């Protein structure tokens, strides 16, 4: 007997699922093939650009999602003491509008925001904090949330951590973001109980080598996409560009 799912036979459901997956894969590879014709991906230290992304962070984190209280901001800018210890990634579109951004906090006095705001209940004694980083303030603007920019951000950050010799990456995540990243091959694991920190969130950590092994098993083509590329440093303008 043919099993039915919502009135549709299982073989047909499986076929439809496969077709949808193929469609998503084709859309992604077409998008990436044409990405650099439509977007610019780089890091910035320029004050004017940082002010621009602080405004976007305020709009998303304070107004759209209410993760951060407006009372903790000034002049419509969302920024904190960790920004001066961070590398700020920006993707701009053809109109030079910011389409996506994320910051990577590099080690500062053997500390990270996550370590100061969460109880850590796993042994992290083997983690070399001088070779660690913390990802935060991840944003893909509304206009581009269906345009695979998250994977491109991951690619840029991966190339950056390989360039810098970073071995482990911390991040604060909620129950929506963590499963999504795990599904696409980023084996972030919870390293402590949840806390009320920008919502109900968990302290998480990813080992870069484990990420490479996991993604090789889940989707070798995606690992190839993420690892193939060049991150160049422009000493004059003090920025990296991703290509």
JSON list of C-alpha atoms in Angstrom, two decimals:
[
{"chain": "A", "resi": 1, "resn": "UNK", "atom": "CA", "xyz": [0.00, 0.00, 0.00]},
{"chain": "A", "resi": 2, "resn": "UNK", "atom": "CA", "xyz": [1.27, 3.47, -0.90]},
{"chain": "A", "resi": 3, "resn": "UNK", "atom": "CA", "xyz": [1.56, 5.74, 2.12]},
{"chain": "A", "resi": 4, "resn": "UNK", "atom": "CA", "xyz": [-0.10, 9.12, 1.92]},
{"chain": "A", "resi": 5, "resn": "UNK", "atom": "CA", "xyz": [1.18, 12.41, 3.32]},
{"chain": "A", "resi": 6, "resn": "UNK", "atom": "CA", "xyz": [-1.50, 15.11, 3.50]},
{"chain": "A", "resi": 7, "resn": "UNK", "atom": "CA", "xyz": [-3.39, 13.31, 0.76]},
{"chain": "A", "resi": 8, "resn": "UNK", "atom": "CA", "xyz": [-0.33, 12.95, -1.50]},
{"chain": "A", "resi": 9, "resn": "UNK", "atom": "CA", "xyz": [1.50, 9.65, -2.11]},
{"chain": "A", "resi": 10, "resn": "UNK", "atom": "CA", "xyz": [4.93, 9.28, -0.43]},
{"chain": "A", "resi": 11, "resn": "UNK", "atom": "CA", "xyz": [6.82, 8.70, -3.72]},
{"chain": "A", "resi": 12, "resn": "UNK", "atom": "CA", "xyz": [5.36, 11.92, -5.09]},
{"chain": "A", "resi": 13, "resn": "UNK", "atom": "CA", "xyz": [6.26, 13.78, -1.89]},
{"chain": "A", "resi": 14, "resn": "UNK", "atom": "CA", "xyz": [9.84, 12.50, -2.19]},
{"chain": "A", "resi": 15, "resn": "UNK", "atom": "CA", "xyz": [10.01, 13.55, -5.83]},
{"chain": "A", "resi": 16, "resn": "UNK", "atom": "CA", "xyz": [8.67, 17.02, -5.05]},
{"chain": "A", "resi": 17, "resn": "UNK", "atom": "CA", "xyz": [11.19, 17.37, -2.19]},
{"chain": "A", "resi": 18, "resn": "UNK", "atom": "CA", "xyz": [14.06, 16.39, -4.49]},
{"chain": "A", "resi": 19, "resn": "UNK", "atom": "CA", "xyz": [12.92, 18.84, -7.17]},
{"chain": "A", "resi": 20, "resn": "UNK", "atom": "CA", "xyz": [12.74, 21.65, -4.61]},
{"chain": "A", "resi": 21, "resn": "UNK", "atom": "CA", "xyz": [16.24, 20.80, -3.36]},
{"chain": "A", "resi": 22, "resn": "UNK", "atom": "CA", "xyz": [17.63, 20.78, -6.90]},
{"chain": "A", "resi": 23, "resn": "UNK", "atom": "CA", "xyz": [15.92, 24.12, -7.55]},
{"chain": "A", "resi": 24, "resn": "UNK", "atom": "CA", "xyz": [17.47, 25.61, -4.39]},
{"chain": "A", "resi": 25, "resn": "UNK", "atom": "CA", "xyz": [20.90, 24.28, -5.36]},
{"chain": "A", "resi": 26, "resn": "UNK", "atom": "CA", "xyz": [20.66, 25.71, -8.87]},
{"chain": "A", "resi": 27, "resn": "UNK", "atom": "CA", "xyz": [19.48, 29.07, -7.52]},
{"chain": "A", "resi": 28, "resn": "UNK", "atom": "CA", "xyz": [22.42, 29.17, -5.12]},
{"chain": "A", "resi": 29, "resn": "UNK", "atom": "CA", "xyz": [25.07, 28.28, -7.66]},
{"chain": "A", "resi": 30, "resn": "UNK", "atom": "CA", "xyz": [23.65, 30.76, -10.17]},
{"chain": "A", "resi": 31, "resn": "UNK", "atom": "CA", "xyz": [23.61, 33.40, -7.42]},
{"chain": "A", "resi": 32, "resn": "UNK", "atom": "CA", "xyz": [27.22, 32.80, -6.42]},
{"chain": "A", "resi": 33, "resn": "UNK", "atom": "CA", "xyz": [28.47, 32.65, -10.00]},
{"chain": "A", "resi": 34, "resn": "UNK", "atom": "CA", "xyz": [27.04, 36.13, -10.51]},
{"chain": "A", "resi": 35, "resn": "UNK", "atom": "CA", "xyz": [27.65, 37.45, -6.98]},
{"chain": "A", "resi": 36, "resn": "UNK", "atom": "CA", "xyz": [30.69, 39.59, -7.73]},
{"chain": "A", "resi": 37, "resn": "UNK", "atom": "CA", "xyz": [28.91, 41.22, -10.65]},
{"chain": "A", "resi": 38, "resn": "UNK", "atom": "CA", "xyz": [26.35, 42.67, -8.25]},
{"chain": "A", "resi": 39, "resn": "UNK", "atom": "CA", "xyz": [27.95, 42.86, -4.79]},
{"chain": "A", "resi": 40, "resn": "UNK", "atom": "CA", "xyz": [31.14, 44.03, -3.10]},
{"chain": "A", "resi": 41, "resn": "UNK", "atom": "CA", "xyz": [32.47, 42.12, -0.06]},
{"chain": "A", "resi": 42, "resn": "UNK", "atom": "CA", "xyz": [35.14, 43.59, 2.18]},
{"chain": "A", "resi": 43, "resn": "UNK", "atom": "CA", "xyz": [36.09, 44.63, 5.72]},
{"chain": "A", "resi": 44, "resn": "UNK", "atom": "CA", "xyz": [36.23, 48.20, 6.92]},
{"chain": "A", "resi": 45, "resn": "UNK", "atom": "CA", "xyz": [37.81, 50.38, 9.58]},
{"chain": "A", "resi": 46, "resn": "UNK", "atom": "CA", "xyz": [36.61, 53.69, 8.13]},
{"chain": "A", "resi": 47, "resn": "UNK", "atom": "CA", "xyz": [34.69, 55.80, 10.63]},
{"chain": "A", "resi": 48, "resn": "UNK", "atom": "CA", "xyz": [32.03, 56.86, 8.10]},
{"chain": "A", "resi": 49, "resn": "UNK", "atom": "CA", "xyz": [31.29, 53.26, 7.11]},
{"chain": "A", "resi": 50, "resn": "UNK", "atom": "CA", "xyz": [31.24, 52.09, 10.73]},
{"chain": "A", "resi": 51, "resn": "UNK", "atom": "CA", "xyz": [28.70, 54.80, 11.54]},
{"chain": "A", "resi": 52, "resn": "UNK", "atom": "CA", "xyz": [26.58, 53.57, 8.63]},
{"chain": "A", "resi": 53, "resn": "UNK", "atom": "CA", "xyz": [26.56, 49.98, 9.84]},
{"chain": "A", "resi": 54, "resn": "UNK", "atom": "CA", "xyz": [25.94, 51.09, 13.46]},
{"chain": "A", "resi": 55, "resn": "UNK", "atom": "CA", "xyz": [22.76, 52.74, 12.15]},
{"chain": "A", "resi": 56, "resn": "UNK", "atom": "CA", "xyz": [21.71, 49.49, 10.47]},
{"chain": "A", "resi": 57, "resn": "UNK", "atom": "CA", "xyz": [22.44, 47.55, 13.65]},
{"chain": "A", "resi": 58, "resn": "UNK", "atom": "CA", "xyz": [20.23, 49.98, 15.58]},
{"chain": "A", "resi": 59, "resn": "UNK", "atom": "CA", "xyz": [17.41, 49.53, 13.07]},
{"chain": "A", "resi": 60, "resn": "UNK", "atom": "CA", "xyz": [17.59, 45.72, 13.16]},
{"chain": "A", "resi": 61, "resn": "UNK", "atom": "CA", "xyz": [18.65, 44.91, 16.73]},
{"chain": "A", "resi": 62, "resn": "UNK", "atom": "CA", "xyz": [16.80, 47.72, 18.54]},
{"chain": "A", "resi": 63, "resn": "UNK", "atom": "CA", "xyz": [13.76, 48.48, 16.37]},
{"chain": "A", "resi": 64, "resn": "UNK", "atom": "CA", "xyz": [12.99, 45.36, 14.34]},
{"chain": "A", "resi": 65, "resn": "UNK", "atom": "CA", "xyz": [13.81, 42.60, 16.82]},
{"chain": "A", "resi": 66, "resn": "UNK", "atom": "CA", "xyz": [14.15, 44.45, 20.16]},
{"chain": "A", "resi": 67, "resn": "UNK", "atom": "CA", "xyz": [17.22, 42.39, 21.05]},
{"chain": "A", "resi": 68, "resn": "UNK", "atom": "CA", "xyz": [18.96, 45.45, 22.46]},
{"chain": "A", "resi": 69, "resn": "UNK", "atom": "CA", "xyz": [17.32, 48.24, 24.46]},
{"chain": "A", "resi": 70, "resn": "UNK", "atom": "CA", "xyz": [17.29, 51.65, 22.81]},
{"chain": "A", "resi": 71, "resn": "UNK", "atom": "CA", "xyz": [18.25, 53.02, 26.22]},
{"chain": "A", "resi": 72, "resn": "UNK", "atom": "CA", "xyz": [21.68, 51.45, 25.77]},
{"chain": "A", "resi": 73, "resn": "UNK", "atom": "CA", "xyz": [22.30, 53.37, 22.55]},
{"chain": "A", "resi": 74, "resn": "UNK", "atom": "CA", "xyz": [22.97, 56.98, 21.62]},
{"chain": "A", "resi": 75, "resn": "UNK", "atom": "CA", "xyz": [22.05, 59.02, 18.52]},
{"chain": "A", "resi": 76, "resn": "UNK", "atom": "CA", "xyz": [20.46, 56.05, 16.78]},
{"chain": "A", "resi": 77, "resn": "UNK", "atom": "CA", "xyz": [23.74, 54.10, 16.69]},
{"chain": "A", "resi": 78, "resn": "UNK", "atom": "CA", "xyz": [24.10, 50.59, 18.11]},
{"chain": "A", "resi": 79, "resn": "UNK", "atom": "CA", "xyz": [27.72, 50.14, 19.16]},
{"chain": "A", "resi": 80, "resn": "UNK", "atom": "CA", "xyz": [29.69, 48.92, 22.15]},
{"chain": "A", "resi": 81, "resn": "UNK", "atom": "CA", "xyz": [33.20, 48.60, 23.55]},
{"chain": "A", "resi": 82, "resn": "UNK", "atom": "CA", "xyz": [33.89, 45.46, 21.50]},
{"chain": "A", "resi": 83, "resn": "UNK", "atom": "CA", "xyz": [33.67, 47.21, 18.15]},
{"chain": "A", "resi": 84, "resn": "UNK", "atom": "CA", "xyz": [37.20, 48.57, 18.53]},
{"chain": "A", "resi": 85, "resn": "UNK", "atom": "CA", "xyz": [38.46, 44.98, 18.89]},
{"chain": "A", "resi": 86, "resn": "UNK", "atom": "CA", "xyz": [36.52, 43.72, 15.86]},
{"chain": "A", "resi": 87, "resn": "UNK", "atom": "CA", "xyz": [36.88, 43.14, 12.16]},
{"chain": "A", "resi": 88, "resn": "UNK", "atom": "CA", "xyz": [33.71, 44.39, 10.47]},
{"chain": "A", "resi": 89, "resn": "UNK", "atom": "CA", "xyz": [32.55, 42.59, 7.32]},
{"chain": "A", "resi": 90, "resn": "UNK", "atom": "CA", "xyz": [30.28, 44.39, 4.83]},
{"chain": "A", "resi": 91, "resn": "UNK", "atom": "CA", "xyz": [28.51, 43.27, 1.67]},
{"chain": "A", "resi": 92, "resn": "UNK", "atom": "CA", "xyz": [27.26, 46.14, -0.51]},
{"chain": "A", "resi": 93, "resn": "UNK", "atom": "CA", "xyz": [24.93, 45.90, -3.48]},
{"chain": "A", "resi": 94, "resn": "UNK", "atom": "CA", "xyz": [25.16, 47.70, -6.83]},
{"chain": "A", "resi": 95, "resn": "UNK", "atom": "CA", "xyz": [23.54, 50.80, -5.32]},
{"chain": "A", "resi": 96, "resn": "UNK", "atom": "CA", "xyz": [26.29, 50.75, -2.65]},
{"chain": "A", "resi": 97, "resn": "UNK", "atom": "CA", "xyz": [23.73, 50.02, 0.05]},
{"chain": "A", "resi": 98, "resn": "UNK", "atom": "CA", "xyz": [24.75, 47.64, 2.85]},
{"chain": "A", "resi": 99, "resn": "UNK", "atom": "CA", "xyz": [23.09, 44.28, 2.18]},
{"chain": "A", "resi": 100, "resn": "UNK", "atom": "CA", "xyz": [24.72, 42.27, 4.98]},
{"chain": "A", "resi": 101, "resn": "UNK", "atom": "CA", "xyz": [27.20, 42.71, 7.80]},
{"chain": "A", "resi": 102, "resn": "UNK", "atom": "CA", "xyz": [28.78, 40.81, 10.68]},
{"chain": "A", "resi": 103, "resn": "UNK", "atom": "CA", "xyz": [31.57, 41.52, 13.11]},
{"chain": "A", "resi": 104, "resn": "UNK", "atom": "CA", "xyz": [34.29, 39.19, 14.32]},
{"chain": "A", "resi": 105, "resn": "UNK", "atom": "CA", "xyz": [35.73, 40.07, 17.71]},
{"chain": "A", "resi": 106, "resn": "UNK", "atom": "CA", "xyz": [39.38, 39.15, 18.00]},
{"chain": "A", "resi": 107, "resn": "UNK", "atom": "CA", "xyz": [40.97, 38.29, 21.32]},
{"chain": "A", "resi": 108, "resn": "UNK", "atom": "CA", "xyz": [41.27, 41.22, 23.70]},
{"chain": "A", "resi": 109, "resn": "UNK", "atom": "CA", "xyz": [42.90, 40.70, 27.12]},
{"chain": "A", "resi": 110, "resn": "UNK", "atom": "CA", "xyz": [41.92, 37.01, 27.08]},
{"chain": "A", "resi": 111, "resn": "UNK", "atom": "CA", "xyz": [38.22, 37.82, 27.11]},
{"chain": "A", "resi": 112, "resn": "UNK", "atom": "CA", "xyz": [35.10, 37.81, 24.93]},
{"chain": "A", "resi": 113, "resn": "UNK", "atom": "CA", "xyz": [31.52, 39.08, 25.53]},
{"chain": "A", "resi": 114, "resn": "UNK", "atom": "CA", "xyz": [30.22, 35.51, 25.63]},
{"chain": "A", "resi": 115, "resn": "UNK", "atom": "CA", "xyz": [32.61, 34.50, 28.42]},
{"chain": "A", "resi": 116, "resn": "UNK", "atom": "CA", "xyz": [31.51, 37.44, 30.56]},
{"chain": "A", "resi": 117, "resn": "UNK", "atom": "CA", "xyz": [27.75, 36.99, 30.12]},
{"chain": "A", "resi": 118, "resn": "UNK", "atom": "CA", "xyz": [27.22, 33.22, 30.31]},
{"chain": "A", "resi": 119, "resn": "UNK", "atom": "CA", "xyz": [28.03, 30.35, 32.61]},
{"chain": "A", "resi": 120, "resn": "UNK", "atom": "CA", "xyz": [30.26, 27.90, 30.71]},
{"chain": "A", "resi": 121, "resn": "UNK", "atom": "CA", "xyz": [29.73, 24.31, 31.84]},
{"chain": "A", "resi": 122, "resn": "UNK", "atom": "CA", "xyz": [32.05, 22.44, 29.47]},
{"chain": "A", "resi": 123, "resn": "UNK", "atom": "CA", "xyz": [35.83, 22.18, 29.69]},
{"chain": "A", "resi": 124, "resn": "UNK", "atom": "CA", "xyz": [37.35, 24.87, 27.49]},
{"chain": "A", "resi": 125, "resn": "UNK", "atom": "CA", "xyz": [40.83, 24.65, 29.00]},
{"chain": "A", "resi": 126, "resn": "UNK", "atom": "CA", "xyz": [42.21, 23.38, 25.69]},
{"chain": "A", "resi": 127, "resn": "UNK", "atom": "CA", "xyz": [40.90, 26.45, 23.84]},
{"chain": "A", "resi": 128, "resn": "UNK", "atom": "CA", "xyz": [43.69, 28.90, 23.08]},
{"chain": "A", "resi": 129, "resn": "UNK", "atom": "CA", "xyz": [41.95, 32.26, 23.43]},
{"chain": "A", "resi": 130, "resn": "UNK", "atom": "CA", "xyz": [44.69, 33.98, 21.45]},
{"chain": "A", "resi": 131, "resn": "UNK", "atom": "CA", "xyz": [43.55, 31.81, 18.52]},
{"chain": "A", "resi": 132, "resn": "UNK", "atom": "CA", "xyz": [39.83, 32.31, 19.09]},
{"chain": "A", "resi": 133, "resn": "UNK", "atom": "CA", "xyz": [37.24, 34.82, 17.90]},
{"chain": "A", "resi": 134, "resn": "UNK", "atom": "CA", "xyz": [33.60, 35.67, 18.56]},
{"chain": "A", "resi": 135, "resn": "UNK", "atom": "CA", "xyz": [31.01, 36.31, 15.85]},
{"chain": "A", "resi": 136, "resn": "UNK", "atom": "CA", "xyz": [28.18, 38.74, 16.58]},
{"chain": "A", "resi": 137, "resn": "UNK", "atom": "CA", "xyz": [25.89, 41.42, 15.12]},
{"chain": "A", "resi": 138, "resn": "UNK", "atom": "CA", "xyz": [25.05, 39.25, 12.11]},
{"chain": "A", "resi": 139, "resn": "UNK", "atom": "CA", "xyz": [22.62, 41.04, 9.80]},
{"chain": "A", "resi": 140, "resn": "UNK", "atom": "CA", "xyz": [21.18, 40.36, 6.37]},
{"chain": "A", "resi": 141, "resn": "UNK", "atom": "CA", "xyz": [18.87, 43.24, 5.49]},
{"chain": "A", "resi": 142, "resn": "UNK", "atom": "CA", "xyz": [15.21, 42.51, 4.69]},
{"chain": "A", "resi": 143, "resn": "UNK", "atom": "CA", "xyz": [15.65, 43.02, 0.97]},
{"chain": "A", "resi": 144, "resn": "UNK", "atom": "CA", "xyz": [18.26, 40.25, 0.74]},
{"chain": "A", "resi": 145, "resn": "UNK", "atom": "CA", "xyz": [17.17, 37.61, 3.24]},
{"chain": "A", "resi": 146, "resn": "UNK", "atom": "CA", "xyz": [16.37, 35.17, 0.44]},
{"chain": "A", "resi": 147, "resn": "UNK", "atom": "CA", "xyz": [19.54, 35.79, -1.55]},
{"chain": "A", "resi": 148, "resn": "UNK", "atom": "CA", "xyz": [22.03, 33.35, 0.07]},
{"chain": "A", "resi": 149, "resn": "UNK", "atom": "CA", "xyz": [24.09, 36.18, 1.52]},
{"chain": "A", "resi": 150, "resn": "UNK", "atom": "CA", "xyz": [24.47, 34.26, 4.80]},
{"chain": "A", "resi": 151, "resn": "UNK", "atom": "CA", "xyz": [26.56, 31.62, 3.02]},
{"chain": "A", "resi": 152, "resn": "UNK", "atom": "CA", "xyz": [28.70, 34.31, 1.42]},
{"chain": "A", "resi": 153, "resn": "UNK", "atom": "CA", "xyz": [29.29, 35.88, 4.85]},
{"chain": "A", "resi": 154, "resn": "UNK", "atom": "CA", "xyz": [30.31, 32.45, 6.14]},
{"chain": "A", "resi": 155, "resn": "UNK", "atom": "CA", "xyz": [32.72, 32.10, 3.22]},
{"chain": "A", "resi": 156, "resn": "UNK", "atom": "CA", "xyz": [34.37, 35.44, 3.99]},
{"chain": "A", "resi": 157, "resn": "UNK", "atom": "CA", "xyz": [34.67, 34.68, 7.70]},
{"chain": "A", "resi": 158, "resn": "UNK", "atom": "CA", "xyz": [36.08, 31.22, 6.99]},
{"chain": "A", "resi": 159, "resn": "UNK", "atom": "CA", "xyz": [38.78, 32.62, 4.70]},
{"chain": "A", "resi": 160, "resn": "UNK", "atom": "CA", "xyz": [39.55, 35.24, 7.36]},
{"chain": "A", "resi": 161, "resn": "UNK", "atom": "CA", "xyz": [39.94, 32.75, 10.24]},
{"chain": "A", "resi": 162, "resn": "UNK", "atom": "CA", "xyz": [42.17, 30.56, 8.07]},
{"chain": "A", "resi": 163, "resn": "UNK", "atom": "CA", "xyz": [44.29, 33.60, 7.21]},
{"chain": "A", "resi": 164, "resn": "UNK", "atom": "CA", "xyz": [44.56, 34.53, 10.91]},
{"chain": "A", "resi": 165, "resn": "UNK", "atom": "CA", "xyz": [45.11, 31.00, 12.23]},
{"chain": "A", "resi": 166, "resn": "UNK", "atom": "CA", "xyz": [41.95, 31.09, 14.35]},
{"chain": "A", "resi": 167, "resn": "UNK", "atom": "CA", "xyz": [41.04, 27.64, 15.69]},
{"chain": "A", "resi": 168, "resn": "UNK", "atom": "CA", "xyz": [37.76, 28.18, 17.58]},
{"chain": "A", "resi": 169, "resn": "UNK", "atom": "CA", "xyz": [34.86, 30.58, 17.14]},
{"chain": "A", "resi": 170, "resn": "UNK", "atom": "CA", "xyz": [32.37, 31.61, 19.84]},
{"chain": "A", "resi": 171, "resn": "UNK", "atom": "CA", "xyz": [28.88, 32.92, 19.13]},
{"chain": "A", "resi": 172, "resn": "UNK", "atom": "CA", "xyz": [25.67, 33.67, 21.03]},
{"chain": "A", "resi": 173, "resn": "UNK", "atom": "CA", "xyz": [22.64, 32.04, 19.40]},
{"chain": "A", "resi": 174, "resn": "UNK", "atom": "CA", "xyz": [18.94, 31.45, 19.93]},
{"chain": "A", "resi": 175, "resn": "UNK", "atom": "CA", "xyz": [16.91, 28.34, 19.16]},
{"chain": "A", "resi": 176, "resn": "UNK", "atom": "CA", "xyz": [16.20, 29.56, 15.62]},
{"chain": "A", "resi": 177, "resn": "UNK", "atom": "CA", "xyz": [19.68, 30.42, 14.40]},
{"chain": "A", "resi": 178, "resn": "UNK", "atom": "CA", "xyz": [21.53, 27.45, 15.93]},
{"chain": "A", "resi": 179, "resn": "UNK", "atom": "CA", "xyz": [19.53, 24.68, 14.14]},
{"chain": "A", "resi": 180, "resn": "UNK", "atom": "CA", "xyz": [19.69, 26.61, 10.87]},
{"chain": "A", "resi": 181, "resn": "UNK", "atom": "CA", "xyz": [23.48, 26.87, 10.96]},
{"chain": "A", "resi": 182, "resn": "UNK", "atom": "CA", "xyz": [23.84, 23.24, 12.08]},
{"chain": "A", "resi": 183, "resn": "UNK", "atom": "CA", "xyz": [21.67, 22.12, 9.17]},
{"chain": "A", "resi": 184, "resn": "UNK", "atom": "CA", "xyz": [23.94, 23.75, 6.59]},
{"chain": "A", "resi": 185, "resn": "UNK", "atom": "CA", "xyz": [27.05, 22.24, 8.15]},
{"chain": "A", "resi": 186, "resn": "UNK", "atom": "CA", "xyz": [28.25, 24.56, 10.92]},
{"chain": "A", "resi": 187, "resn": "UNK", "atom": "CA", "xyz": [28.58, 22.30, 13.99]},
{"chain": "A", "resi": 188, "resn": "UNK", "atom": "CA", "xyz": [28.21, 24.96, 16.66]},
{"chain": "A", "resi": 189, "resn": "UNK", "atom": "CA", "xyz": [27.63, 23.28, 20.01]},
{"chain": "A", "resi": 190, "resn": "UNK", "atom": "CA", "xyz": [26.13, 24.67, 23.19]},
{"chain": "A", "resi": 191, "resn": "UNK", "atom": "CA", "xyz": [28.74, 25.14, 25.90]},
{"chain": "A", "resi": 192, "resn": "UNK", "atom": "CA", "xyz": [26.48, 26.37, 28.67]},
{"chain": "A", "resi": 193, "resn": "UNK", "atom": "CA", "xyz": [22.88, 26.95, 29.80]},
{"chain": "A", "resi": 194, "resn": "UNK", "atom": "CA", "xyz": [20.75, 29.71, 28.27]},
{"chain": "A", "resi": 195, "resn": "UNK", "atom": "CA", "xyz": [20.64, 33.23, 29.61]},
{"chain": "A", "resi": 196, "resn": "UNK", "atom": "CA", "xyz": [18.60, 36.36, 28.94]},
{"chain": "A", "resi": 197, "resn": "UNK", "atom": "CA", "xyz": [21.14, 38.10, 26.74]},
{"chain": "A", "resi": 198, "resn": "UNK", "atom": "CA", "xyz": [19.69, 39.73, 23.63]},
{"chain": "A", "resi": 199, "resn": "UNK", "atom": "CA", "xyz": [16.71, 37.45, 24.14]},
{"chain": "A", "resi": 200, "resn": "UNK", "atom": "CA", "xyz": [16.90, 33.85, 25.38]},
{"chain": "A", "resi": 201, "resn": "UNK", "atom": "CA", "xyz": [20.22, 32.71, 23.96]},
{"chain": "A", "resi": 202, "resn": "UNK", "atom": "CA", "xyz": [22.94, 30.09, 24.39]},
{"chain": "A", "resi": 203, "resn": "UNK", "atom": "CA", "xyz": [26.72, 30.31, 24.46]},
{"chain": "A", "resi": 204, "resn": "UNK", "atom": "CA", "xyz": [28.03, 28.30, 21.52]},
{"chain": "A", "resi": 205, "resn": "UNK", "atom": "CA", "xyz": [31.39, 27.34, 20.08]},
{"chain": "A", "resi": 206, "resn": "UNK", "atom": "CA", "xyz": [32.63, 25.96, 16.76]},
{"chain": "A", "resi": 207, "resn": "UNK", "atom": "CA", "xyz": [35.97, 24.29, 16.12]},
{"chain": "A", "resi": 208, "resn": "UNK", "atom": "CA", "xyz": [37.23, 25.20, 12.65]},
{"chain": "A", "resi": 209, "resn": "UNK", "atom": "CA", "xyz": [38.67, 21.74, 11.90]},
{"chain": "A", "resi": 210, "resn": "UNK", "atom": "CA", "xyz": [35.41, 20.07, 13.02]},
{"chain": "A", "resi": 211, "resn": "UNK", "atom": "CA", "xyz": [33.55, 22.44, 10.70]},
{"chain": "A", "resi": 212, "resn": "UNK", "atom": "CA", "xyz": [35.68, 21.36, 7.73]},
{"chain": "A", "resi": 213, "resn": "UNK", "atom": "CA", "xyz": [35.17, 17.66, 8.51]},
{"chain": "A", "resi": 214, "resn": "UNK", "atom": "CA", "xyz": [31.43, 18.08, 9.07]},
{"chain": "A", "resi": 215, "resn": "UNK", "atom": "CA", "xyz": [30.86, 20.05, 5.88]},
{"chain": "A", "resi": 216, "resn": "UNK", "atom": "CA", "xyz": [32.93, 17.57, 3.85]},
{"chain": "A", "resi": 217, "resn": "UNK", "atom": "CA", "xyz": [30.51, 14.84, 4.97]},
{"chain": "A", "resi": 218, "resn": "UNK", "atom": "CA", "xyz": [27.32, 16.87, 4.55]},
{"chain": "A", "resi": 219, "resn": "UNK", "atom": "CA", "xyz": [28.02, 18.78, 1.33]},
{"chain": "A", "resi": 220, "resn": "UNK", "atom": "CA", "xyz": [31.51, 18.61, -0.25]},
{"chain": "A", "resi": 221, "resn": "UNK", "atom": "CA", "xyz": [30.48, 21.09, -2.94]},
{"chain": "A", "resi": 222, "resn": "UNK", "atom": "CA", "xyz": [29.56, 23.66, -0.33]},
{"chain": "A", "resi": 223, "resn": "UNK", "atom": "CA", "xyz": [32.92, 23.16, 1.41]},
{"chain": "A", "resi": 224, "resn": "UNK", "atom": "CA", "xyz": [34.63, 23.71, -1.93]},
{"chain": "A", "resi": 225, "resn": "UNK", "atom": "CA", "xyz": [32.63, 26.90, -2.46]},
{"chain": "A", "resi": 226, "resn": "UNK", "atom": "CA", "xyz": [33.48, 28.23, 1.01]},
{"chain": "A", "resi": 227, "resn": "UNK", "atom": "CA", "xyz": [37.16, 27.31, 0.97]},
{"chain": "A", "resi": 228, "resn": "UNK", "atom": "CA", "xyz": [37.95, 28.36, -2.61]},
{"chain": "A", "resi": 229, "resn": "UNK", "atom": "CA", "xyz": [38.56, 32.05, -2.77]},
{"chain": "A", "resi": 230, "resn": "UNK", "atom": "CA", "xyz": [41.01, 34.77, -1.93]},
{"chain": "A", "resi": 231, "resn": "UNK", "atom": "CA", "xyz": [41.05, 37.25, 0.92]},
{"chain": "A", "resi": 232, "resn": "UNK", "atom": "CA", "xyz": [43.43, 40.11, 0.20]},
{"chain": "A", "resi": 233, "resn": "UNK", "atom": "CA", "xyz": [44.69, 42.82, 2.53]},
{"chain": "A", "resi": 234, "resn": "UNK", "atom": "CA", "xyz": [44.94, 46.37, 1.23]},
{"chain": "A", "resi": 235, "resn": "UNK", "atom": "CA", "xyz": [47.48, 48.06, 3.49]},
{"chain": "A", "resi": 236, "resn": "UNK", "atom": "CA", "xyz": [46.73, 51.52, 2.14]},
{"chain": "A", "resi": 237, "resn": "UNK", "atom": "CA", "xyz": [43.04, 51.39, 3.02]},
{"chain": "A", "resi": 238, "resn": "UNK", "atom": "CA", "xyz": [43.48, 48.92, 5.91]},
{"chain": "A", "resi": 239, "resn": "UNK", "atom": "CA", "xyz": [40.86, 46.50, 4.69]},
{"chain": "A", "resi": 240, "resn": "UNK", "atom": "CA", "xyz": [40.41, 42.95, 3.41]},
{"chain": "A", "resi": 241, "resn": "UNK", "atom": "CA", "xyz": [38.50, 42.16, 0.24]},
{"chain": "A", "resi": 242, "resn": "UNK", "atom": "CA", "xyz": [36.94, 38.77, -0.49]},
{"chain": "A", "resi": 243, "resn": "UNK", "atom": "CA", "xyz": [36.90, 37.26, -3.97]}
]
